[in-house]
Short mmCIF file of C-alpha atoms and ligand atoms in Angstrom, two decimals:
data_model
loop_
_atom_site.label_atom_id
_atom_site.label_comp_id
_atom_site.label_asym_id
_atom_site.label_seq_id
_atom_site.Cartn_x
_atom_site.Cartn_y
_atom_site.Cartn_z
CA UNK A 499 0.00 0.00 0.00
CA UNK A 500 2.81 2.37 0.91
CA UNK A 501 4.41 2.09 -2.53
CA UNK A 502 1.01 2.59 -4.17
CA UNK A 503 0.44 5.80 -2.19
CA UNK A 504 3.98 6.85 -3.00
CA UNK A 505 3.57 6.24 -6.71
CA UNK A 506 0.38 8.30 -6.75
CA UNK A 507 1.90 11.15 -4.75
CA UNK A 508 5.13 11.29 -6.71
CA UNK A 509 3.80 10.62 -10.18
CA UNK A 510 5.44 12.83 -12.72
CA UNK A 511 2.98 15.06 -14.52
CA UNK A 512 3.90 15.95 -18.11
CA UNK A 513 2.33 18.36 -20.55
CA UNK A 514 2.44 16.61 -23.92
CA UNK A 515 2.00 18.58 -27.16
CA UNK A 516 1.33 16.40 -30.22
CA UNK A 517 1.76 17.70 -33.78
CA UNK A 518 -0.61 15.47 -35.79
CA UNK A 519 0.87 16.54 -39.14
CA UNK A 520 4.49 15.87 -38.16
CA UNK A 521 6.39 13.31 -40.25
CA UNK A 522 3.86 12.70 -43.05
CA UNK A 523 0.91 12.90 -40.68
CA UNK A 524 1.71 9.99 -38.40
CA UNK A 525 2.19 11.97 -35.19
CA UNK A 526 -1.13 11.25 -33.57
CA UNK A 527 -1.19 7.51 -34.27
CA UNK A 528 2.39 7.12 -33.14
CA UNK A 529 1.45 8.87 -29.91
CA UNK A 530 -1.52 6.56 -29.29
CA UNK A 531 0.15 3.29 -30.29
CA UNK A 532 3.77 3.65 -29.22
CA UNK A 533 4.38 6.64 -26.96
CA UNK A 534 1.45 6.88 -24.58
CA UNK A 535 1.84 3.19 -23.50
CA UNK A 536 5.45 3.90 -22.49
CA UNK A 537 4.41 6.84 -20.30
CA UNK A 538 1.57 4.82 -18.80
CA UNK A 539 3.79 1.83 -18.00
CA UNK A 540 6.30 4.14 -16.36
CA UNK A 541 3.64 5.66 -14.09
CA UNK A 542 3.69 9.10 -15.69
CA UNK A 543 0.54 11.23 -15.80
CA UNK A 544 -0.03 13.24 -18.95
CA UNK A 545 -2.15 16.12 -20.18
CA UNK A 546 -2.23 15.88 -23.96
CA UNK A 547 -2.80 18.79 -26.35
CA UNK A 548 -3.06 18.03 -30.07
CA UNK A 549 -2.22 21.06 -32.18
CA UNK A 550 -4.83 22.31 -34.65
CA UNK A 551 -2.76 24.77 -36.68
CA UNK A 552 0.78 26.06 -37.13
CA UNK A 553 1.52 28.39 -34.21
CA UNK A 554 -0.98 26.69 -31.88
CA UNK A 555 1.72 25.17 -29.65
CA UNK A 556 3.53 28.51 -29.18
CA UNK A 557 0.28 30.28 -28.38
CA UNK A 558 -0.83 27.61 -25.94
CA UNK A 559 2.51 27.42 -24.12
CA UNK A 560 2.78 31.21 -23.85
CA UNK A 561 -0.36 31.36 -21.69
CA UNK A 562 -0.72 27.88 -20.12
CA UNK A 563 -0.77 27.31 -16.37
CA UNK A 564 2.44 25.31 -16.01
CA UNK A 565 2.56 25.09 -12.19
CA UNK A 566 1.42 21.48 -11.95
CA UNK A 567 3.78 20.15 -14.62
CA UNK A 568 7.19 18.58 -14.10
CA UNK A 569 8.06 18.89 -17.79
CA UNK A 570 6.82 19.61 -21.31
CA UNK A 571 7.14 17.09 -24.13
CA UNK A 572 6.92 17.89 -27.84
CA UNK A 573 5.76 14.94 -29.96
CA UNK A 574 6.83 16.17 -33.39
CA UNK A 575 9.85 17.49 -35.23
CA UNK A 576 12.19 20.42 -34.64
CA UNK A 577 9.48 22.82 -35.83
CA UNK A 578 7.25 21.89 -32.92
CA UNK A 579 10.10 22.14 -30.41
CA UNK A 580 10.83 25.61 -31.77
CA UNK A 581 7.23 26.60 -31.07
CA UNK A 582 7.39 25.26 -27.51
CA UNK A 583 10.67 27.05 -26.75
CA UNK A 584 9.45 30.34 -28.24
CA UNK A 585 6.15 29.99 -26.43
CA UNK A 586 8.09 29.77 -23.16
CA UNK A 587 10.13 32.80 -24.21
CA UNK A 588 7.14 35.11 -24.42
CA UNK A 589 5.77 34.26 -20.96
CA UNK A 590 5.96 36.82 -18.16
CA UNK A 591 7.60 34.11 -16.02
CA UNK A 592 9.92 32.99 -18.83
CA UNK A 593 13.01 32.82 -16.59
CA UNK A 594 11.45 30.11 -14.43
CA UNK A 595 9.48 28.51 -17.23
CA UNK A 596 12.66 27.93 -19.23
CA UNK A 597 13.98 25.85 -16.34
CA UNK A 598 11.25 23.27 -16.88
CA UNK A 599 12.62 20.02 -18.32
CA UNK A 600 11.70 19.66 -21.99
CA UNK A 601 11.43 16.49 -24.01
CA UNK A 602 11.18 15.73 -27.69
CA UNK A 603 9.75 12.50 -29.09
CA UNK A 604 10.97 12.26 -32.67
CA UNK A 605 7.89 11.85 -34.85
CA UNK A 606 8.91 14.60 -37.29
CA UNK A 607 10.66 14.50 -40.62
CA UNK A 608 13.35 16.79 -39.18
CA UNK A 609 14.57 15.53 -35.80
CA UNK A 610 17.96 17.18 -35.40
CA UNK A 611 17.61 17.91 -31.69
CA UNK A 612 16.44 14.40 -30.74
CA UNK A 613 19.27 12.81 -32.70
CA UNK A 614 21.86 15.23 -31.27
CA UNK A 615 20.84 14.47 -27.70
CA UNK A 616 21.10 10.72 -28.38
CA UNK A 617 24.52 11.10 -29.98
CA UNK A 618 25.96 13.21 -27.13
CA UNK A 619 25.42 10.24 -24.84
CA UNK A 620 26.77 7.58 -27.21
CA UNK A 621 23.24 6.37 -27.96
CA UNK A 622 23.16 6.90 -31.72
CA UNK A 623 22.55 3.21 -32.40
CA UNK A 624 19.69 2.99 -29.93
CA UNK A 625 18.13 6.07 -31.49
CA UNK A 626 18.51 4.82 -35.05
CA UNK A 627 16.92 1.46 -34.28
CA UNK A 628 13.69 3.14 -33.21
CA UNK A 629 13.74 6.94 -32.87
CA UNK A 630 10.21 7.16 -31.46
CA UNK A 631 10.59 4.47 -28.82
CA UNK A 632 14.11 5.63 -27.94
CA UNK A 633 13.08 9.23 -27.36
CA UNK A 634 9.91 8.24 -25.48
CA UNK A 635 12.04 6.12 -23.13
CA UNK A 636 14.46 9.03 -22.63
CA UNK A 637 11.54 11.19 -21.49
CA UNK A 638 10.20 8.41 -19.27
CA UNK A 639 13.59 7.89 -17.64
CA UNK A 640 13.56 11.50 -16.51
CA UNK A 641 17.27 12.45 -16.58
CA UNK A 642 17.87 16.01 -17.68
CA UNK A 643 20.86 17.58 -19.42
CA UNK A 644 21.54 21.21 -20.44
CA UNK A 645 21.88 21.94 -24.16
CA UNK A 646 22.86 25.10 -26.04
CA UNK A 647 20.34 27.76 -26.91
CA UNK A 648 20.81 30.81 -29.14
CA UNK A 649 18.98 34.10 -29.54
CA UNK A 650 18.18 35.21 -33.06
CA UNK A 651 17.48 38.80 -34.03
CA UNK A 652 15.96 39.13 -37.51
CA UNK A 653 15.52 42.75 -38.62
CA UNK A 654 15.06 43.55 -34.92
CA UNK A 655 12.56 40.78 -34.10
CA UNK A 656 13.98 38.34 -31.57
CA UNK A 657 13.37 34.63 -31.02
CA UNK A 658 15.13 31.51 -29.75
CA UNK A 659 16.89 28.92 -31.87
CA UNK A 660 18.18 25.64 -30.43
CA UNK A 661 19.31 24.01 -33.66
CA UNK A 662 20.40 25.89 -36.76
CA UNK A 663 20.48 29.14 -38.67
CA UNK A 664 21.25 28.85 -42.37
CA UNK A 665 21.43 30.95 -45.50
CA UNK A 666 22.18 30.10 -49.13
CA UNK A 667 22.78 26.68 -50.69
CA UNK A 668 21.89 24.38 -47.80
CA UNK A 669 18.77 26.29 -46.80
CA UNK A 670 17.75 26.55 -50.48
CA UNK A 671 17.98 22.75 -50.73
CA UNK A 672 16.15 22.19 -47.45
CA UNK A 673 13.19 24.45 -48.26
CA UNK A 674 12.87 24.06 -52.04
CA UNK A 675 12.95 20.25 -51.76
CA UNK A 676 9.84 20.27 -49.57
CA UNK A 677 7.82 19.72 -52.75
CA UNK A 678 9.35 16.21 -52.65
CA UNK A 679 8.42 15.61 -49.00
CA UNK A 680 6.70 12.33 -49.87
CA UNK A 681 9.94 10.64 -50.97
CA UNK A 682 11.56 11.09 -47.54
CA UNK A 683 15.14 12.19 -46.91
CA UNK A 684 16.24 11.28 -50.49
CA UNK A 685 14.80 14.68 -51.39
CA UNK A 686 18.02 16.29 -50.15
CA UNK A 687 20.09 14.22 -52.59
CA UNK A 688 17.77 14.96 -55.52
CA UNK A 689 17.60 18.67 -54.78
CA UNK A 690 21.36 18.89 -54.31
CA UNK A 691 21.68 18.08 -58.02
CA UNK A 692 19.03 20.67 -58.91
CA UNK A 693 20.84 23.36 -56.91
CA UNK A 694 24.28 22.43 -58.28
CA UNK A 695 22.91 22.79 -61.79
CA UNK A 696 21.49 26.23 -60.90
CA UNK A 697 24.51 27.26 -58.86
CA UNK A 698 24.17 30.64 -57.10
CA UNK A 699 26.18 33.01 -54.97
CA UNK A 700 24.73 35.66 -52.68
CA UNK A 701 26.25 39.00 -51.80
CA UNK A 702 26.49 39.78 -48.08
CA UNK A 703 28.55 41.00 -45.21
CA UNK A 704 29.24 38.27 -42.70
CA UNK A 705 30.78 39.16 -39.37
CA UNK A 706 31.48 36.98 -36.37
CA UNK A 707 33.20 36.87 -32.99
CA UNK A 708 35.37 33.76 -32.67
CA UNK A 709 34.92 31.63 -29.58
CA UNK A 710 38.27 31.47 -27.91
CA UNK A 711 38.48 28.67 -25.34
CA UNK A 712 41.00 30.66 -23.29
CA UNK A 713 38.29 33.19 -22.53
CA UNK A 714 40.21 36.19 -23.83
CA UNK A 715 38.23 38.83 -25.71
CA UNK A 716 38.21 38.32 -29.46
CA UNK A 717 37.78 40.98 -32.06
CA UNK A 718 35.10 40.76 -34.69
CA UNK A 719 35.97 39.29 -38.10
CA UNK A 720 34.24 40.97 -41.05
CA UNK A 721 33.99 39.34 -44.50
CA UNK A 722 32.37 40.96 -47.54
CA UNK A 723 31.87 38.32 -50.20
CA UNK A 724 29.51 36.50 -52.52
CA UNK A 725 28.73 33.47 -50.40
CA UNK A 726 27.53 30.09 -51.60
CA UNK A 727 26.32 29.18 -48.14
CA UNK A 728 26.54 30.12 -44.46
CA UNK A 729 25.21 27.62 -41.94
CA UNK A 730 25.51 27.45 -38.18
CA UNK A 731 24.35 24.90 -35.62
CA UNK A 732 24.36 24.74 -31.86
CA UNK A 733 23.86 20.95 -31.90
CA UNK A 734 25.75 18.10 -33.57
CA UNK A 735 23.00 16.90 -35.95
CA UNK A 736 20.59 18.91 -38.09
CA UNK A 737 18.43 15.91 -38.99
CA UNK A 738 17.94 12.31 -37.87
CA UNK A 739 20.73 11.27 -40.22
CA UNK A 740 22.66 14.46 -40.72
CA UNK A 741 25.80 15.06 -38.70
CA UNK A 742 26.81 18.69 -39.08
CA UNK A 743 29.27 19.50 -36.29
CA UNK A 744 31.06 16.40 -35.09
CA UNK A 745 32.76 18.24 -32.20
CA UNK A 746 29.54 19.71 -30.78
CA UNK A 747 28.82 18.93 -27.13
CA UNK A 748 25.48 19.41 -25.36
CA UNK A 749 26.40 22.68 -23.62
CA UNK A 750 29.69 23.76 -25.20
CA UNK A 751 28.76 27.45 -25.50
CA UNK A 752 29.66 27.39 -29.17
CA UNK A 753 27.98 28.13 -32.46
CA UNK A 754 29.49 25.87 -35.12
CA UNK A 755 29.68 28.07 -38.21
CA UNK A 756 30.39 26.66 -41.68
CA UNK A 757 31.10 29.10 -44.52
CA UNK A 758 31.24 28.40 -48.27
CA UNK A 759 32.95 31.53 -49.68
CA UNK A 760 32.76 32.76 -53.30
CA UNK A 761 35.82 30.71 -54.22
CA UNK A 762 33.71 27.56 -53.72
CA UNK A 763 33.05 26.20 -57.22
CA UNK A 764 30.47 23.64 -58.29
CA UNK A 765 32.89 20.78 -57.81
CA UNK A 766 33.85 21.78 -54.27
CA UNK A 767 30.17 22.38 -53.41
CA UNK A 768 29.26 18.93 -54.77
CA UNK A 769 32.04 17.39 -52.71
CA UNK A 770 30.81 19.29 -49.63
CA UNK A 771 27.23 18.05 -50.11
CA UNK A 772 28.39 14.50 -50.82
CA UNK A 773 30.46 14.39 -47.65
CA UNK A 774 27.64 15.99 -45.62
CA UNK A 775 25.14 13.40 -46.85
CA UNK A 776 27.59 10.55 -46.20
CA UNK A 777 27.40 11.51 -42.54
CA UNK A 778 30.95 11.28 -41.20
CA UNK A 779 31.29 15.00 -40.60
CA UNK A 780 34.10 15.45 -43.17
CA UNK A 781 32.31 18.14 -45.20
CA UNK A 782 34.06 20.90 -43.23
CA UNK A 783 37.45 19.62 -44.46
CA UNK A 784 36.66 20.34 -48.12
CA UNK A 785 38.72 23.22 -49.55
CA UNK A 786 37.83 26.21 -49.45
CA UNK A 787 35.08 25.53 -46.88
CA UNK A 788 35.75 27.33 -43.61
CA UNK A 789 34.61 26.01 -40.22
CA UNK A 790 34.82 28.30 -37.18
CA UNK A 791 33.54 28.16 -33.62
CA UNK A 792 31.92 31.47 -32.76
CA UNK A 793 29.98 33.20 -29.99
CA UNK A 794 27.86 35.26 -32.34
CA UNK A 795 27.56 36.25 -35.98
CA UNK A 796 25.62 38.59 -38.26
CA UNK A 797 24.64 38.19 -41.93
CA UNK A 798 23.71 41.42 -43.73
CA UNK A 799 22.25 40.56 -47.14
CA UNK A 800 23.17 42.94 -49.96
CA UNK A 801 21.39 41.29 -52.91
CA UNK A 802 17.92 41.71 -54.29
CA UNK A 803 17.84 38.01 -55.15
CA UNK A 804 18.38 36.55 -51.74
CA UNK A 805 19.16 33.08 -50.63
CA UNK A 806 16.72 31.20 -48.43
CA UNK A 807 17.09 31.98 -44.74
CA UNK A 808 16.14 29.30 -42.21
CA UNK A 809 15.92 29.14 -38.43
CA UNK A 810 15.70 25.63 -36.96
CA UNK A 811 14.86 24.36 -40.45
CA UNK A 812 11.86 26.69 -41.00
CA UNK A 813 12.00 29.48 -43.58
CA UNK A 814 12.09 33.09 -42.36
CA UNK A 815 12.52 36.37 -44.24
CA UNK A 816 14.65 39.40 -43.48
CA UNK A 817 17.74 41.36 -44.52
CA UNK A 818 19.84 41.17 -41.40
CA UNK A 819 20.14 38.33 -38.94
CA UNK A 820 22.22 38.18 -35.77
CA UNK A 821 22.68 34.96 -33.82
CA UNK A 822 24.08 34.98 -30.28
CA UNK A 823 24.59 32.18 -27.81
CA UNK A 824 22.44 32.44 -24.69
CA UNK A 825 24.05 32.11 -21.26
CA UNK A 826 21.22 29.88 -20.14
CA UNK A 827 20.64 26.42 -21.60
CA UNK A 828 17.54 24.39 -22.29
CA UNK A 829 17.09 21.43 -19.96
CA UNK A 830 16.31 18.39 -22.09
CA UNK A 831 15.31 14.85 -21.10
CA UNK A 832 18.02 12.44 -22.23
CA UNK A 833 18.94 8.79 -21.69
P1 ADP B 1239 8.20 17.90 -39.36
O1 ADP B 1239 9.54 17.57 -38.80
O2 ADP B 1239 7.54 16.71 -39.97
O3 ADP B 1239 8.28 19.08 -40.25
P2 ADP B 1239 7.32 19.54 -37.15
O4 ADP B 1239 6.82 19.10 -35.82
O5 ADP B 1239 8.66 20.14 -37.23
O6 ADP B 1239 7.27 18.27 -38.12
O7 ADP B 1239 6.22 20.51 -37.73
C1 ADP B 1239 6.27 21.13 -38.96
C2 ADP B 1239 5.41 22.37 -38.93
O8 ADP B 1239 4.06 22.05 -38.66
C3 ADP B 1239 5.81 23.36 -37.85
O9 ADP B 1239 6.17 24.57 -38.47
C4 ADP B 1239 4.56 23.56 -37.00
O10 ADP B 1239 4.38 24.91 -36.65
C5 ADP B 1239 3.48 23.12 -37.93
N1 ADP B 1239 2.25 22.61 -37.25
C6 ADP B 1239 2.11 22.23 -35.97
N2 ADP B 1239 0.86 21.76 -35.75
C7 ADP B 1239 0.19 21.88 -36.92
C8 ADP B 1239 -1.14 21.56 -37.34
N3 ADP B 1239 -2.02 21.02 -36.49
N4 ADP B 1239 -1.47 21.82 -38.63
C9 ADP B 1239 -0.58 22.33 -39.49
N5 ADP B 1239 0.70 22.65 -39.16
C10 ADP B 1239 1.09 22.43 -37.90
MG1 MG B 1240 10.28 20.54 -39.29
#
């Protein structure tokens, strides 16, 4: 009887947000069939919200009464996590609310954060065998680890980004290939060929402050060029199968910035994409690709025809974007 009373008193209470359209529309069924039984068997109580439109999760989280919850779980892809995090950001009690443990159960087509968290703890194989079950178990287990978070300022509007900010070639491929969503991740390969055939460079000023491990103050580096691509991550993976920064650690206070300058020709860009898609993290070694660890950076676009700009894999529009690491992390459930 004592343990029964105990398990009722100390049950964890989670707020679960399900994106029913995540990952080709399987989110809701995956939740019912595979995820909810895990939480139930582990004695976790849940309040489930199924989103009805894009932006619903952010709106709900920004005003929800969170007092009774021990954590918030996003059942979806990186887009849903972005909504949850930015919903927390706009709350009047955001400082405390951002200390709540967050979980992500990978039912999306883009699951960079879930895969990164698994890989930090040497659990890539477990994740790859069954991403949904693996990430549901990580939430159920209840261990929490801090991960990097960045603040983005786009033409003066600010938001949080926990995954990536990109501009040019890679973001073009990511967004334009969405017309091929149905074929799965092969769309990146197909669209890489399309983009290499219609090879573009974009005029901009890129400036960044290098992250010096010794803690000394670094001066800003300014580059005016026609860039093929600029892409930064604060996690290791930008998709379930896409390693982007092999040195990234969960809370390393670093933005991993990869630059393809104007001297990058079609052949070098093809080599870069090939190595990126192969997944061993060797794309940053292709000449003349530049990889730098930075604390912050700014892209100021100078072209009328602009490259695609993405934050956490979703398209945004603007002329000037600044990305800065936050001092405070997100606290994520991990294995
Ligand atoms: P995926 O990884 O498959 O893209 P995400 O969870 O990242 O899945 O969601 C993709 C987009 O769907 C996000 O931009 C999110 O805002 C949006 N979204 C969330 N709920 C809904 C809904 N009920 N209907 C339509 N779009 C939604
Ligand atoms: Mg997405």
